[in-house]
Amino acid sequence: MRKRLAWILLSCVLCLAATAQQPALTVGTATAVTGQAVTGFIEVPAGSDVGTNIPVVVLRGPKPGPTLALVAGAHGTEYASIIALEKLIQELNTADISGTVIIVPLVNIAPFEQKVPHVNPVDGKSMNRFYPGNPNGTQTERASWAITKQVVEKSDYLIDLHGGDLDESLRPYSYWAPTGNAQQDAVSRDMVLAFGLDTIILSTDRPRDLNAARYLETNASLRQKPSLTAEAGHAGTVEPEDVTALINGCLNVMRYLKMLPGNAPPVQNPVWIERIAGVTSETSGVFYPTVKRGWYVQQGMKIGYLTDLFGKTVWEARAPSSGVVLYVCAVPSMKKGETVANIGVVASKAP
Ligand SMILES: [Zn+2]
């Protein structure tokens, strides 16, 4: 009897210890205790313009572990990335998770509803340029601030998903943006390799000032949280291969972080991009691409042309550098100064 009592007491202590390692986590209106998946909203109150409610799911696994944030839909018509997280919410089994996953499948609701690329139609701003945000700013800034406080500060790692917008024919790629902190950078590099996309942009020109982080990934990285950005999907489509690549990427990073059982072998022989050579249009008119996403082009090669509204060719777009077409404009609408294509200049060796 005594032995049994002692065992029960020991079990209780162990049970309390386990609970202590995983207390309830609240993100917005979602509070999850160990073993729960809870949905809710991150409320962005009205300010100088209307408020919004950002959907969030907190999956709190039964075993302790880190907290990983998965975010999509900063640009509301990058559909493949949004659908990837919608599916992942349904596919993830909380019982399998060590630690916690915070999933925000659609940060920016207005452009999703209204089918507006690049910006939030409420204030005309991109929702991946104003981090860490501002509680007294316009909706984009207030939403960014809410994501900083509710998601970034409560996470240990972060993945921001994007893709080609409505007017962008994009081949999948990810970004690795080292911060100068060798230990953190080694982890984020491993995360990018585990994510598995075979084209990786080395991004060395990110802001170093936390108050002007601009990008969600930078906002997290500058808070010592290893992070990455990954893009797949193009021009309004939801292709299974793009969605699957993003879902598998997130799952593999979870395996790398020991949040899921199993291994995540790093992508073999990725193409590292050392610089992006952007091509902007010198005039307005009708755009005709002559290359496709993922093609390799040589410096000076014609990648498309513009006609006036009567069909007369008025400008030829040429590759400023040799490299891979990361994306090319997917629609005929073209205004002076807008992006025709981004060419990724291939690094001579892996960083
Ligand atoms: Zn985007």
CSV table of C-alpha atoms and ligand atoms in Angstrom, one decimal:
chain,number,residue,atom,x,y,z
A,1,MET,CA,0.0,0.0,0.0
A,2,ARG,CA,2.8,2.4,1.0
A,3,LYS,CA,4.7,1.6,-2.1
A,4,ARG,CA,1.6,2.3,-4.2
A,5,LEU,CA,1.0,5.6,-2.4
A,6,ALA,CA,4.6,6.6,-3.1
A,7,TRP,CA,4.2,5.7,-6.7
A,8,ILE,CA,1.0,7.8,-7.0
A,9,LEU,CA,2.7,10.7,-5.3
A,10,LEU,CA,5.7,10.4,-7.7
A,11,SER,CA,3.4,10.2,-10.7
A,12,CYS,CA,1.7,13.4,-9.5
A,13,VAL,CA,5.0,15.2,-9.1
A,14,LEU,CA,6.1,14.0,-12.6
A,15,CYS,CA,2.7,15.0,-14.0
A,16,LEU,CA,3.0,18.5,-12.4
A,17,ALA,CA,6.6,18.8,-13.7
A,18,ALA,CA,5.4,18.0,-17.2
A,19,THR,CA,2.6,20.5,-16.9
A,20,ALA,CA,5.0,23.1,-15.6
A,21,GLN,CA,7.1,22.7,-18.7
A,22,GLN,CA,4.1,23.3,-21.0
A,23,PRO,CA,1.7,25.8,-19.3
A,24,ALA,CA,-1.1,27.2,-21.4
A,25,LEU,CA,-0.1,29.4,-24.3
A,26,THR,CA,-2.4,32.2,-25.4
A,27,VAL,CA,-2.2,33.8,-28.8
A,28,GLY,CA,-5.0,36.4,-29.4
A,29,THR,CA,-8.2,34.8,-28.3
A,30,ALA,CA,-6.8,31.2,-28.6
A,31,THR,CA,-5.5,29.6,-25.3
A,32,ALA,CA,-4.2,26.1,-25.7
A,33,VAL,CA,-3.1,23.8,-22.9
A,34,THR,CA,-1.0,20.7,-23.4
A,35,GLY,CA,-2.5,18.4,-26.0
A,36,GLN,CA,-4.9,20.9,-27.4
A,37,ALA,CA,-5.4,22.6,-30.8
A,38,VAL,CA,-7.4,25.8,-30.3
A,39,THR,CA,-8.5,28.3,-32.9
A,40,GLY,CA,-9.0,32.0,-32.3
A,41,PHE,CA,-8.4,35.4,-33.6
A,42,ILE,CA,-5.7,38.1,-33.2
A,43,GLU,CA,-7.8,41.2,-32.8
A,44,VAL,CA,-6.6,44.4,-34.4
A,45,PRO,CA,-8.8,47.1,-33.1
A,46,ALA,CA,-10.0,50.0,-35.3
A,47,GLY,CA,-7.8,53.0,-35.3
A,48,SER,CA,-7.4,55.6,-38.1
A,49,ASP,CA,-9.1,53.0,-40.3
A,50,VAL,CA,-11.1,49.8,-39.7
A,51,GLY,CA,-9.9,46.9,-37.5
A,52,THR,CA,-9.5,43.3,-38.5
A,53,ASN,CA,-9.4,39.8,-36.9
A,54,ILE,CA,-6.5,37.6,-38.0
A,55,PRO,CA,-7.2,33.9,-37.7
A,56,VAL,CA,-4.8,31.9,-35.6
A,57,VAL,CA,-4.4,28.3,-34.4
A,58,VAL,CA,-2.3,27.2,-31.4
A,59,LEU,CA,-1.3,23.5,-31.4
A,60,ARG,CA,0.2,22.6,-28.1
A,61,GLY,CA,1.8,19.2,-28.2
A,62,PRO,CA,1.7,16.8,-25.2
A,63,LYS,CA,5.5,16.9,-24.9
A,64,PRO,CA,7.7,19.9,-24.2
A,65,GLY,CA,9.6,21.5,-27.1
A,66,PRO,CA,10.1,24.8,-28.9
A,67,THR,CA,7.4,27.1,-30.3
A,68,LEU,CA,7.4,27.4,-34.1
A,69,ALA,CA,5.3,30.1,-35.9
A,70,LEU,CA,4.1,29.5,-39.4
A,71,VAL,CA,2.6,32.5,-41.2
A,72,ALA,CA,1.1,33.0,-44.6
A,73,GLY,CA,-1.0,35.5,-46.5
A,74,ALA,CA,0.8,38.7,-45.8
A,75,HIS,CA,0.0,39.2,-49.5
A,76,GLY,CA,-3.6,38.0,-49.7
A,77,THR,CA,-3.5,36.6,-53.3
A,78,GLU,CA,-0.4,34.4,-52.9
A,79,TYR,CA,-2.8,31.6,-52.7
A,80,ALA,CA,-0.7,28.5,-52.7
A,81,SER,CA,1.0,29.5,-49.4
A,82,ILE,CA,-2.3,30.3,-47.8
A,83,ILE,CA,-3.8,27.0,-48.8
A,84,ALA,CA,-0.7,25.2,-47.6
A,85,LEU,CA,-1.3,26.4,-44.1
A,86,GLU,CA,-5.0,25.8,-44.3
A,87,LYS,CA,-4.2,22.2,-45.1
A,88,LEU,CA,-1.5,21.9,-42.6
A,89,ILE,CA,-3.9,22.9,-39.8
A,90,GLN,CA,-6.1,19.9,-40.8
A,91,GLU,CA,-3.2,17.5,-41.3
A,92,LEU,CA,-1.2,18.1,-38.1
A,93,ASN,CA,-2.0,15.8,-35.3
A,94,THR,CA,-1.4,17.6,-32.0
A,95,ALA,CA,-0.6,14.3,-30.3
A,96,ASP,CA,2.5,14.0,-32.5
A,97,ILE,CA,4.0,17.4,-31.6
A,98,SER,CA,6.7,18.2,-29.2
A,99,GLY,CA,6.3,21.8,-28.4
A,100,THR,CA,3.9,24.2,-29.9
A,101,VAL,CA,3.0,25.4,-33.4
A,102,ILE,CA,1.3,28.8,-33.9
A,103,ILE,CA,-0.3,28.9,-37.4
A,104,VAL,CA,-1.5,32.1,-39.0
A,105,PRO,CA,-2.8,31.0,-42.4
A,106,LEU,CA,-4.0,34.4,-43.6
A,107,VAL,CA,-2.6,37.6,-42.1
A,108,ASN,CA,-4.1,40.0,-44.5
A,109,ILE,CA,-7.8,39.3,-45.0
A,110,ALA,CA,-8.9,42.3,-47.1
A,111,PRO,CA,-6.7,41.6,-50.1
A,112,PHE,CA,-7.7,38.0,-50.0
A,113,GLU,CA,-11.4,38.9,-50.0
A,114,GLN,CA,-11.1,41.6,-52.6
A,115,LYS,CA,-8.4,39.8,-54.8
A,116,VAL,CA,-5.9,42.6,-54.5
A,117,PRO,CA,-2.2,41.8,-55.1
A,118,HIS,CA,0.8,43.2,-53.3
A,119,VAL,CA,-1.0,45.6,-50.9
A,120,ASN,CA,-3.7,45.8,-48.3
A,121,PRO,CA,-6.5,47.7,-50.0
A,122,VAL,CA,-7.5,49.3,-46.6
A,123,ASP,CA,-4.4,51.5,-46.5
A,124,GLY,CA,-2.5,50.7,-49.7
A,125,LYS,CA,0.5,49.2,-47.9
A,126,SER,CA,2.4,45.9,-48.2
A,127,MET,CA,2.0,43.8,-45.1
A,128,ASN,CA,5.6,42.7,-45.3
A,129,ARG,CA,7.3,46.1,-45.2
A,130,PHE,CA,6.3,47.7,-41.9
A,131,TYR,CA,7.6,45.4,-39.2
A,132,PRO,CA,7.7,45.6,-36.2
A,133,GLY,CA,4.6,47.6,-36.9
A,134,ASN,CA,3.0,50.5,-35.0
A,135,PRO,CA,-0.1,50.2,-32.6
A,136,ASN,CA,-1.1,53.8,-33.7
A,137,GLY,CA,-0.5,53.4,-37.4
A,138,THR,CA,-2.9,52.3,-40.3
A,139,GLN,CA,-4.3,48.8,-40.4
A,140,THR,CA,-1.2,47.2,-42.0
A,141,GLU,CA,1.0,48.7,-39.3
A,142,ARG,CA,-1.4,47.8,-36.5
A,143,ALA,CA,-1.7,44.2,-37.8
A,144,SER,CA,2.1,44.0,-38.1
A,145,TRP,CA,2.4,45.2,-34.5
A,146,ALA,CA,-0.1,42.6,-33.3
A,147,ILE,CA,1.8,39.8,-35.1
A,148,THR,CA,5.0,41.0,-33.5
A,149,LYS,CA,3.5,41.0,-30.0
A,150,GLN,CA,1.3,37.9,-30.3
A,151,VAL,CA,3.2,35.6,-32.7
A,152,VAL,CA,6.9,36.7,-33.0
A,153,GLU,CA,7.5,37.4,-29.3
A,154,LYS,CA,5.9,34.1,-28.3
A,155,SER,CA,7.9,32.0,-30.8
A,156,ASP,CA,11.3,30.5,-30.8
A,157,TYR,CA,11.4,29.9,-34.6
A,158,LEU,CA,9.4,31.4,-37.5
A,159,ILE,CA,8.7,30.5,-41.1
A,160,ASP,CA,7.0,33.1,-43.4
A,161,LEU,CA,5.4,31.7,-46.5
A,162,HIS,CA,4.9,33.7,-49.7
A,163,GLY,CA,4.7,33.0,-53.4
A,164,GLY,CA,4.1,34.5,-56.8
A,165,ASP,CA,1.4,37.1,-56.5
A,166,LEU,CA,-1.5,37.4,-59.0
A,167,ASP,CA,0.8,39.0,-61.5
A,168,GLU,CA,3.9,37.0,-60.9
A,169,SER,CA,5.0,33.7,-62.5
A,170,LEU,CA,7.4,32.5,-59.9
A,171,ARG,CA,9.6,29.4,-59.4
A,172,PRO,CA,9.8,28.1,-55.8
A,173,TYR,CA,12.7,29.4,-53.7
A,174,SER,CA,13.6,30.2,-50.1
A,175,TYR,CA,15.7,32.9,-48.5
A,176,TRP,CA,18.5,32.5,-46.0
A,177,ALA,CA,19.3,35.8,-44.3
A,178,PRO,CA,22.2,35.5,-41.9
A,179,THR,CA,22.4,38.0,-39.0
A,180,GLY,CA,26.0,37.8,-38.0
A,181,ASN,CA,25.2,35.6,-35.0
A,182,ALA,CA,27.1,32.4,-36.0
A,183,GLN,CA,25.1,30.1,-33.8
A,184,GLN,CA,21.7,31.4,-34.9
A,185,ASP,CA,22.7,31.6,-38.5
A,186,ALA,CA,23.8,27.9,-38.5
A,187,VAL,CA,20.4,26.9,-37.3
A,188,SER,CA,18.5,29.1,-39.8
A,189,ARG,CA,20.7,27.7,-42.6
A,190,ASP,CA,19.9,24.2,-41.5
A,191,MET,CA,16.2,25.1,-41.4
A,192,VAL,CA,16.4,26.4,-45.0
A,193,LEU,CA,18.2,23.2,-46.1
A,194,ALA,CA,15.6,21.1,-44.2
A,195,PHE,CA,12.7,23.0,-45.8
A,196,GLY,CA,13.9,21.5,-49.0
A,197,LEU,CA,13.4,24.0,-51.8
A,198,ASP,CA,16.3,23.6,-54.2
A,199,THR,CA,16.9,27.3,-54.9
A,200,ILE,CA,18.0,29.5,-52.0
A,201,ILE,CA,18.6,33.2,-52.1
A,202,LEU,CA,21.4,34.4,-49.8
A,203,SER,CA,20.0,37.7,-48.5
A,204,THR,CA,22.7,39.8,-46.9
A,205,ASP,CA,21.1,43.2,-47.3
A,206,ARG,CA,18.4,42.9,-44.6
A,207,PRO,CA,17.9,45.8,-42.1
A,208,ARG,CA,19.9,45.4,-38.8
A,209,ASP,CA,17.7,47.9,-36.9
A,210,LEU,CA,14.9,46.2,-35.0
A,211,ASN,CA,12.8,49.3,-35.2
A,212,ALA,CA,13.1,49.2,-39.0
A,213,ALA,CA,13.0,45.5,-39.6
A,214,ARG,CA,10.6,45.8,-42.5
A,215,TYR,CA,10.1,42.1,-43.1
A,216,LEU,CA,8.5,39.6,-40.8
A,217,GLU,CA,11.5,37.2,-41.1
A,218,THR,CA,13.9,40.0,-40.2
A,219,ASN,CA,11.7,41.1,-37.4
A,220,ALA,CA,12.0,37.6,-35.9
A,221,SER,CA,15.7,37.1,-36.8
A,222,LEU,CA,16.7,40.4,-35.1
A,223,ARG,CA,15.0,39.0,-31.9
A,224,GLN,CA,17.3,36.0,-32.0
A,225,LYS,CA,14.7,33.6,-33.4
A,226,PRO,CA,16.1,31.6,-36.3
A,227,SER,CA,13.7,32.1,-39.3
A,228,LEU,CA,13.3,31.7,-43.0
A,229,THR,CA,11.0,32.9,-45.8
A,230,ALA,CA,9.9,30.4,-48.5
A,231,GLU,CA,7.9,31.1,-51.7
A,232,ALA,CA,6.0,28.8,-54.0
A,233,GLY,CA,2.9,29.3,-56.2
A,234,HIS,CA,2.3,31.6,-59.1
A,235,ALA,CA,-0.2,33.9,-60.7
A,236,GLY,CA,-3.3,33.0,-58.7
A,237,THR,CA,-2.9,29.3,-59.1
A,238,VAL,CA,-3.1,26.6,-56.4
A,239,GLU,CA,-1.0,23.8,-57.9
A,240,PRO,CA,-0.7,20.7,-55.8
A,241,GLU,CA,3.1,20.6,-56.3
A,242,ASP,CA,3.5,24.1,-54.9
A,243,VAL,CA,1.2,23.5,-52.0
A,244,THR,CA,2.9,20.1,-51.2
A,245,ALA,CA,6.3,21.7,-51.3
A,246,LEU,CA,5.4,24.3,-48.7
A,247,ILE,CA,3.6,21.7,-46.5
A,248,ASN,CA,6.5,19.3,-46.6
A,249,GLY,CA,8.9,22.1,-46.0
A,250,CYS,CA,7.2,23.1,-42.8
A,251,LEU,CA,7.0,19.4,-41.7
A,252,ASN,CA,10.6,18.9,-42.4
A,253,VAL,CA,11.7,21.9,-40.4
A,254,MET,CA,9.5,20.6,-37.5
A,255,ARG,CA,11.4,17.3,-37.8
A,256,TYR,CA,14.8,19.1,-37.9
A,257,LEU,CA,13.7,20.9,-34.7
A,258,LYS,CA,12.7,17.6,-33.1
A,259,MET,CA,9.1,18.8,-32.9
A,260,LEU,CA,8.0,15.8,-35.0
A,261,PRO,CA,9.5,12.3,-35.1
A,262,GLY,CA,11.5,11.4,-38.2
A,263,ASN,CA,14.4,12.8,-40.1
A,264,ALA,CA,14.6,15.8,-42.4
A,265,PRO,CA,17.5,15.2,-44.8
A,266,PRO,CA,18.8,18.5,-46.1
A,267,VAL,CA,18.2,19.3,-49.8
A,268,GLN,CA,21.1,18.0,-51.9
A,269,ASN,CA,23.0,20.4,-54.1
A,270,PRO,CA,20.8,23.5,-53.8
A,271,VAL,CA,21.4,26.4,-56.3
A,272,TRP,CA,22.5,29.3,-54.1
A,273,ILE,CA,21.5,32.8,-55.4
A,274,GLU,CA,24.0,35.5,-54.4
A,275,ARG,CA,22.2,38.5,-55.8
A,276,ILE,CA,18.9,39.4,-57.4
A,277,ALA,CA,19.1,41.4,-60.6
A,278,GLY,CA,15.7,43.1,-61.0
A,279,VAL,CA,14.4,44.3,-64.3
A,280,THR,CA,12.0,47.3,-64.3
A,281,SER,CA,10.0,48.5,-67.2
A,282,GLU,CA,11.2,51.7,-68.9
A,283,THR,CA,7.8,52.5,-70.3
A,284,SER,CA,4.1,51.6,-69.9
A,285,GLY,CA,2.3,49.3,-72.4
A,286,VAL,CA,1.5,45.6,-73.1
A,287,PHE,CA,4.0,43.1,-71.8
A,288,TYR,CA,4.9,39.9,-73.6
A,289,PRO,CA,7.3,37.5,-71.8
A,290,THR,CA,9.7,35.5,-73.9
A,291,VAL,CA,11.0,33.4,-71.0
A,292,LYS,CA,9.4,31.3,-68.4
A,293,ARG,CA,9.9,31.0,-64.6
A,294,GLY,CA,12.9,28.8,-63.8
A,295,TRP,CA,14.6,29.3,-67.1
A,296,TYR,CA,18.3,30.1,-67.2
A,297,VAL,CA,19.2,33.2,-69.2
A,298,GLN,CA,22.4,34.8,-70.3
A,299,GLN,CA,23.3,38.4,-69.7
A,300,GLY,CA,21.8,40.6,-72.5
A,301,MET,CA,19.3,37.9,-73.5
A,302,LYS,CA,15.8,39.2,-74.4
A,303,ILE,CA,13.4,38.1,-71.7
A,304,GLY,CA,10.3,40.0,-73.0
A,305,TYR,CA,9.1,43.0,-74.8
A,306,LEU,CA,6.5,45.8,-74.6
A,307,THR,CA,4.2,47.1,-77.2
A,308,ASP,CA,2.1,50.3,-77.2
A,309,LEU,CA,-1.7,49.9,-77.2
A,310,PHE,CA,-1.5,49.6,-81.1
A,311,GLY,CA,0.8,46.6,-81.0
A,312,LYS,CA,4.0,48.4,-82.0
A,313,THR,CA,7.1,47.2,-80.1
A,314,VAL,CA,8.3,50.1,-77.9
A,315,TRP,CA,10.8,48.4,-75.6
A,316,GLU,CA,12.7,45.1,-75.2
A,317,ALA,CA,13.5,43.7,-71.7
A,318,ARG,CA,16.9,42.1,-71.4
A,319,ALA,CA,18.6,40.2,-68.7
A,320,PRO,CA,21.0,42.5,-66.8
A,321,SER,CA,22.9,39.4,-65.6
A,322,SER,CA,23.1,35.7,-66.3
A,323,GLY,CA,21.0,33.7,-64.0
A,324,VAL,CA,17.7,32.0,-63.2
A,325,VAL,CA,14.4,33.6,-63.8
A,326,LEU,CA,13.0,33.7,-60.3
A,327,TYR,CA,9.8,35.3,-61.5
A,328,VAL,CA,8.6,37.1,-64.6
A,329,CYS,CA,5.5,39.2,-64.9
A,330,ALA,CA,2.5,36.9,-65.6
A,331,VAL,CA,0.1,39.4,-67.1
A,332,PRO,CA,0.1,41.9,-70.0
A,333,SER,CA,-0.5,45.0,-67.8
A,334,MET,CA,2.7,46.9,-67.4
A,335,LYS,CA,3.5,50.4,-66.1
A,336,LYS,CA,6.7,52.3,-66.3
A,337,GLY,CA,8.9,51.4,-63.3
A,338,GLU,CA,7.2,48.2,-62.4
A,339,THR,CA,9.0,44.9,-62.2
A,340,VAL,CA,9.3,42.8,-65.4
A,341,ALA,CA,11.4,40.0,-63.9
A,342,ASN,CA,13.8,39.1,-61.1
A,343,ILE,CA,16.9,37.2,-62.3
A,344,GLY,CA,18.7,35.3,-59.6
A,345,VAL,CA,22.5,35.4,-60.0
A,346,VAL,CA,23.9,32.0,-59.2
A,347,ALA,CA,26.7,32.0,-56.5
A,348,SER,CA,30.0,30.3,-57.5
A,349,LYS,CA,29.9,28.3,-54.3
A,350,ALA,CA,27.7,27.6,-51.3
A,351,PRO,CA,27.9,30.2,-48.5
B,1,ZN,ZN,4.5,37.8,-50.6
